Amino acid sequence: MEGINILTIKVPLKDANKVKTILIREENLDGNYKTLKERLFVYFPIKTSFKTKYVITNKELETLEHLPHSLKDALKTILTKDEMEKVKTAYDCIGDIAILEIDRELRKKEKVIANTLLRVRRDIKTVVRKEGSHEGTFRVQKMKYLAGENKKETIHKENNIRLMLDIEKVYFSPRLSLERMRIAELVNNSKSRKSKNKKSVNKEDILVMFSGCAPYCCVIAKNAKNKVNSIIGIEINPEGHKYGLENIKLNKLDNVCNINLINGDVKKEIPKLAKTNATFDRILMPLPKHAEDFLPEALAVSKKGTIIHFYDFLHEEKFNEAVEKIKKACEKAKKNCKILEIVKCGQHSPRTFRICVDFRVE
């Protein structure tokens, strides 16, 4: 970087800390430029000359770049007041890819916004924009490349694991990181299992429906490895299944417990498991829309004591609707259940949340 001729004070290295303290106290240290250190001396940039025993001289110094603390702060000097009222400065990060939401009226500024984010967040390598919502059976979402490296594949880190995925080919929510760890911490938890049988201390057999690129499978296997006997994940999206297999290898989980990922439709694969009399200690249903349609399958491979984690999107005044869906399905399957907890897993829209209802088959 080319330097600028700046007024400085030349100080011997042994006096550097003392002089810097005085300059800061007197508000005479120019924070717009970098300090220059040579073999025996330090050159501090100063705002004004003053009487001193040290040498005041001009020196070429590099400009000190002041990065804004947030995207919102950075955009204040770029966008108009009206544009600032419309811009959404919250964004998701999957690995080193940032995913923005930009309203149509601000699309002409989308490249500027994206490049500004790259300047604010040096750890981000790629910026994309959401195009539409999650669509189809695979729940995937189209993304438009805006700035940085032109890529869609990344490695996301959370909860002591790494997940490789293509953000356009696989459904994945980084916002569920805490929820995934919550489930891992519940594995073989005596309070949740609440069994008088000594077998409750045995390792769990776990079924993850709609397993995607295996985030739940990996987080549970990694963080509850001494409490898990087996994990089966079922994913209909072949791309999600492919990345799931890759992530098992990436995290070296092959030998931690018995993990089996199945590429198929839950409606078809679970009846196959039921025919083998397979049952599970814990069943996860991380499909927040229409998950009730799959409760019969979950209950078909449950047993007394099975914990099921049922997800839904509901207004905060209607959480009980999820409970009613569960009770209705259990009644139809001729099974009793006990609701253990209703947990908010993230906000979907004002006063509407993604929730998880933890219930036990009695």
XYZ file of C-alpha atoms in Angstrom:
362
model
C 0.000 0.000 0.000
C 1.351 3.415 -0.975
C 2.168 5.681 1.957
C 1.207 9.306 2.590
C 3.599 11.954 3.902
C 2.391 12.529 7.459
C 3.548 14.571 10.463
C 5.145 12.176 12.981
C 7.113 12.071 16.194
C 10.286 9.930 16.062
C 10.760 8.073 19.342
C 13.410 5.551 20.475
C 11.951 2.085 20.992
C 12.635 2.215 24.736
C 10.365 5.300 25.096
C 7.604 4.153 22.718
C 5.005 3.071 25.293
C 5.512 6.173 27.439
C 5.175 8.578 24.486
C 2.165 6.739 23.050
C 0.381 7.032 26.397
C 1.046 10.797 26.483
C -0.151 11.260 22.876
C -3.385 9.407 23.603
C -3.953 11.382 26.804
C -3.372 14.678 24.959
C -5.561 13.485 22.049
C -2.692 14.134 19.633
C -2.274 10.604 18.206
C -3.674 10.526 14.655
C -5.690 7.334 14.462
C -6.063 7.547 10.684
C -2.559 6.215 10.028
C -0.462 3.200 10.981
C 2.494 3.514 13.341
C 5.819 2.764 11.635
C 8.431 0.696 13.469
C 12.057 0.693 12.330
C 15.083 -1.001 13.891
C 15.711 1.560 16.664
C 12.791 3.996 16.388
C 9.012 4.218 16.224
C 7.192 6.913 14.227
C 3.826 7.887 15.715
C 1.430 9.887 13.492
C 0.438 13.134 15.249
C -2.240 15.733 14.574
C -0.181 18.842 15.428
C 3.464 19.706 16.102
C 4.493 20.543 19.684
C 7.615 21.332 21.695
C 9.424 18.121 22.658
C 12.896 16.632 23.087
C 12.015 14.115 20.343
C 12.255 14.775 16.616
C 9.125 15.963 14.789
C 9.393 14.972 11.123
C 7.367 13.982 8.069
C 7.235 10.294 7.252
C 5.385 8.127 4.734
C 2.745 6.125 6.630
C 0.002 3.783 5.476
C -3.620 4.759 5.981
C -5.355 2.811 8.757
C -8.587 1.369 7.449
C -11.452 1.718 9.922
C -13.954 -1.064 9.377
C -17.578 -0.459 10.423
C -18.844 -2.658 13.250
C -21.791 -3.968 11.219
C -23.324 -4.055 7.748
C -25.905 -1.532 8.906
C -23.223 0.956 9.998
C -21.326 0.492 6.735
C -24.400 1.080 4.578
C -25.273 4.379 6.282
C -22.666 6.181 4.168
C -23.737 4.402 0.970
C -27.543 4.234 0.964
C -30.078 7.047 1.251
C -32.252 7.427 4.330
C -35.225 5.936 2.469
C -33.115 3.000 1.296
C -31.816 2.396 4.821
C -35.407 2.041 6.024
C -36.015 -0.705 3.463
C -32.748 -2.634 3.584
C -32.586 -5.890 5.567
C -29.217 -5.987 7.294
C -29.747 -9.364 8.993
C -28.342 -12.330 7.089
C -27.565 -16.012 7.493
C -24.079 -17.471 7.205
C -23.549 -21.036 6.062
C -19.831 -21.685 6.225
C -18.140 -18.755 4.498
C -21.221 -17.916 2.398
C -23.521 -15.069 3.473
C -27.155 -15.229 2.370
C -28.950 -11.893 2.026
C -32.593 -10.968 1.584
C -32.906 -7.874 -0.642
C -36.284 -6.369 -1.527
C -37.045 -5.763 -5.211
C -36.818 -1.964 -4.936
C -33.206 -2.269 -3.701
C -32.021 -4.785 -6.315
C -30.180 -2.036 -8.215
C -27.958 -1.675 -5.137
C -27.534 -5.394 -4.405
C -23.936 -5.595 -5.658
C -22.977 -2.562 -3.564
C -24.604 -4.111 -0.482
C -22.874 -7.453 -1.112
C -19.420 -5.926 -1.597
C -19.921 -3.816 1.530
C -20.606 -6.978 3.517
C -17.378 -8.532 2.204
C -15.497 -5.474 3.453
C -17.116 -5.636 6.911
C -16.805 -9.417 7.376
C -13.383 -10.627 6.256
C -14.325 -14.224 7.112
C -17.047 -14.225 4.451
C -15.848 -15.274 0.992
C -19.120 -15.334 -0.974
C -22.346 -13.319 -0.868
C -25.591 -14.537 -2.444
C -29.209 -13.413 -2.417
C -32.284 -15.569 -1.823
C -34.472 -15.989 -4.890
C -37.911 -17.128 -3.810
C -38.681 -19.478 -0.953
C -37.990 -23.125 -0.200
C -39.691 -25.157 -2.916
C -40.687 -28.700 -3.762
C -40.274 -31.994 -2.002
C -36.576 -31.314 -1.403
C -37.261 -27.880 0.241
C -34.405 -26.295 -1.718
C -34.002 -22.586 -2.466
C -32.462 -20.812 -5.461
C -29.653 -18.340 -4.759
C -28.238 -15.554 -6.931
C -24.488 -14.957 -6.766
C -23.641 -11.332 -5.886
C -20.011 -10.937 -4.806
C -16.792 -12.685 -3.775
C -15.928 -16.213 -4.859
C -18.509 -17.605 -7.282
C -19.446 -20.813 -5.462
C -22.388 -22.480 -3.740
C -20.576 -25.289 -1.894
C -19.038 -24.644 1.513
C -18.090 -26.273 4.815
C -20.154 -25.095 7.787
C -18.860 -25.469 11.349
C -21.095 -25.910 14.393
C -21.287 -27.939 17.590
C -17.839 -29.553 17.155
C -18.604 -30.818 13.636
C -18.116 -29.767 10.013
C -20.825 -30.021 7.371
C -20.159 -29.903 3.642
C -23.110 -28.866 1.497
C -24.261 -26.962 -1.561
C -26.603 -24.244 -0.285
C -28.701 -24.434 -3.473
C -29.048 -28.221 -3.614
C -29.613 -29.069 0.063
C -31.989 -27.727 2.722
C -30.012 -26.572 5.752
C -30.757 -24.019 8.461
C -27.833 -22.624 10.491
C -30.429 -21.171 12.861
C -31.104 -24.654 14.254
C -27.597 -25.071 15.638
C -28.711 -24.643 19.261
C -31.675 -26.949 18.729
C -29.437 -29.676 17.334
C -27.209 -29.469 20.395
C -30.265 -29.453 22.678
C -31.356 -32.773 21.226
C -27.838 -34.205 21.538
C -27.783 -33.252 25.217
C -31.132 -35.003 25.775
C -29.861 -38.336 24.478
C -30.120 -40.905 27.270
C -31.094 -38.192 29.705
C -32.800 -39.973 32.584
C -35.241 -37.107 33.129
C -36.535 -37.191 29.548
C -36.623 -40.987 29.318
C -38.100 -41.343 32.831
C -37.947 -45.084 33.032
C -37.747 -47.199 36.169
C -36.189 -49.951 34.098
C -32.422 -50.192 34.452
C -32.214 -50.591 30.662
C -32.793 -46.831 30.398
C -29.057 -46.446 30.853
C -28.458 -48.435 27.649
C -27.318 -46.619 24.552
C -30.087 -45.204 22.362
C -31.252 -46.228 18.904
C -32.218 -43.026 17.089
C -34.212 -42.337 13.921
C -33.815 -39.004 12.125
C -36.559 -38.427 9.564
C -35.829 -35.880 6.789
C -32.145 -36.050 7.711
C -30.822 -33.774 4.919
C -27.019 -33.557 4.793
C -27.016 -35.249 8.232
C -26.597 -32.280 10.625
C -28.646 -33.927 13.411
C -26.961 -37.288 12.831
C -23.486 -35.760 13.012
C -24.145 -33.485 16.003
C -25.678 -36.324 18.014
C -22.999 -38.866 17.061
C -20.193 -36.423 17.875
C -21.530 -34.955 21.118
C -23.417 -37.925 22.596
C -21.186 -40.670 21.209
C -21.043 -42.700 24.415
C -24.838 -42.713 24.680
C -25.751 -43.795 21.138
C -26.000 -47.328 19.803
C -27.264 -46.558 16.311
C -28.570 -43.705 14.167
C -30.672 -44.114 11.039
C -31.240 -41.054 8.860
C -33.765 -41.006 6.011
C -33.539 -38.328 3.295
C -35.471 -38.212 0.017
C -33.140 -35.713 -1.709
C -30.267 -37.637 -3.383
C -28.002 -34.565 -3.114
C -28.731 -34.262 0.608
C -28.051 -37.978 1.031
C -24.763 -37.689 -0.897
C -23.553 -34.837 1.326
C -24.761 -36.716 4.408
C -22.516 -39.659 3.562
C -19.639 -37.250 2.941
C -20.200 -35.569 6.322
C -20.078 -38.863 8.203
C -16.609 -39.380 6.697
C -15.582 -35.748 7.153
C -16.239 -35.969 10.899
C -14.771 -39.492 11.213
C -17.988 -40.842 12.714
C -17.981 -44.252 10.999
C -16.539 -45.936 14.085
C -18.243 -43.797 16.749
C -21.582 -45.588 16.446
C -23.582 -47.490 13.843
C -24.812 -44.790 11.417
C -26.949 -45.781 8.444
C -28.170 -43.127 6.002
C -31.001 -44.116 3.661
C -31.884 -42.265 0.452
C -35.628 -42.629 0.167
C -39.143 -41.503 1.049
C -40.016 -41.731 4.742
C -43.474 -43.009 3.748
C -41.864 -45.986 2.006
C -38.743 -46.586 4.081
C -40.259 -46.637 7.578
C -42.783 -49.389 6.724
C -39.776 -51.464 5.612
C -38.173 -50.872 9.015
C -41.446 -51.708 10.776
C -41.587 -55.062 8.967
C -38.275 -55.964 10.613
C -39.819 -55.053 14.007
C -37.370 -52.151 14.342
C -38.166 -49.650 17.087
C -36.328 -46.578 18.295
C -35.652 -44.881 21.616
C -35.739 -41.429 20.023
C -37.301 -40.159 16.785
C -36.643 -36.724 15.279
C -39.082 -35.091 12.841
C -37.352 -31.858 11.734
C -39.894 -31.008 9.024
C -41.704 -27.890 10.298
C -44.457 -27.884 7.657
C -46.943 -30.769 7.415
C -44.924 -32.954 9.796
C -48.247 -34.235 11.178
C -48.679 -36.186 7.923
C -45.724 -38.327 8.998
C -46.705 -38.967 12.625
C -48.257 -42.369 11.745
C -44.883 -43.517 10.396
C -43.030 -42.254 13.476
C -45.476 -43.972 15.809
C -45.235 -47.211 13.790
C -41.597 -47.639 14.861
C -42.038 -46.307 18.400
C -42.326 -48.294 21.613
C -43.181 -47.540 25.205
C -40.721 -44.882 26.342
C -39.817 -43.577 22.874
C -39.211 -39.827 22.805
C -40.452 -38.086 19.648
C -39.422 -34.549 18.683
C -42.187 -33.035 16.535
C -41.611 -29.702 14.751
C -44.151 -27.135 13.583
C -44.544 -23.471 12.579
C -47.238 -21.800 14.703
C -48.385 -18.448 16.069
C -47.465 -18.090 19.734
C -51.144 -18.232 20.724
C -51.691 -21.487 18.830
C -48.914 -23.739 20.127
C -51.572 -26.086 21.497
C -52.553 -26.951 17.919
C -49.328 -28.963 17.640
C -50.257 -30.853 20.799
C -53.694 -31.641 19.356
C -52.103 -32.980 16.155
C -49.941 -35.303 18.253
C -52.803 -36.510 20.437
C -54.988 -37.155 17.400
C -52.271 -39.230 15.710
C -51.567 -41.186 18.909
C -55.253 -41.928 19.403
C -55.502 -43.216 15.837
C -52.422 -45.406 16.395
C -53.921 -46.587 19.697
C -50.989 -45.272 21.692
C -50.846 -43.012 24.720
C -48.469 -40.079 24.958
C -47.218 -37.530 27.447
C -46.183 -34.025 26.370
C -42.816 -33.265 27.954
C -41.949 -29.809 26.680
C -42.700 -27.212 23.993
C -39.537 -25.395 22.887
C -39.204 -22.324 20.664
C -36.496 -23.062 18.076
C -36.536 -19.767 16.211
C -38.802 -17.000 14.981
C -40.381 -17.448 11.552
C -42.261 -14.129 11.419
C -43.710 -11.694 13.999
C -45.176 -13.795 16.844
C -44.852 -16.966 14.740
C -42.232 -19.505 15.768
C -40.690 -22.790 14.765
C -41.411 -24.991 17.768
C -40.468 -28.468 18.866
C -42.888 -30.525 20.921
C -41.064 -33.243 22.850
C -43.412 -36.089 23.766
C -43.041 -39.594 25.124
C -44.970 -42.646 23.990
C -46.537 -44.205 27.105
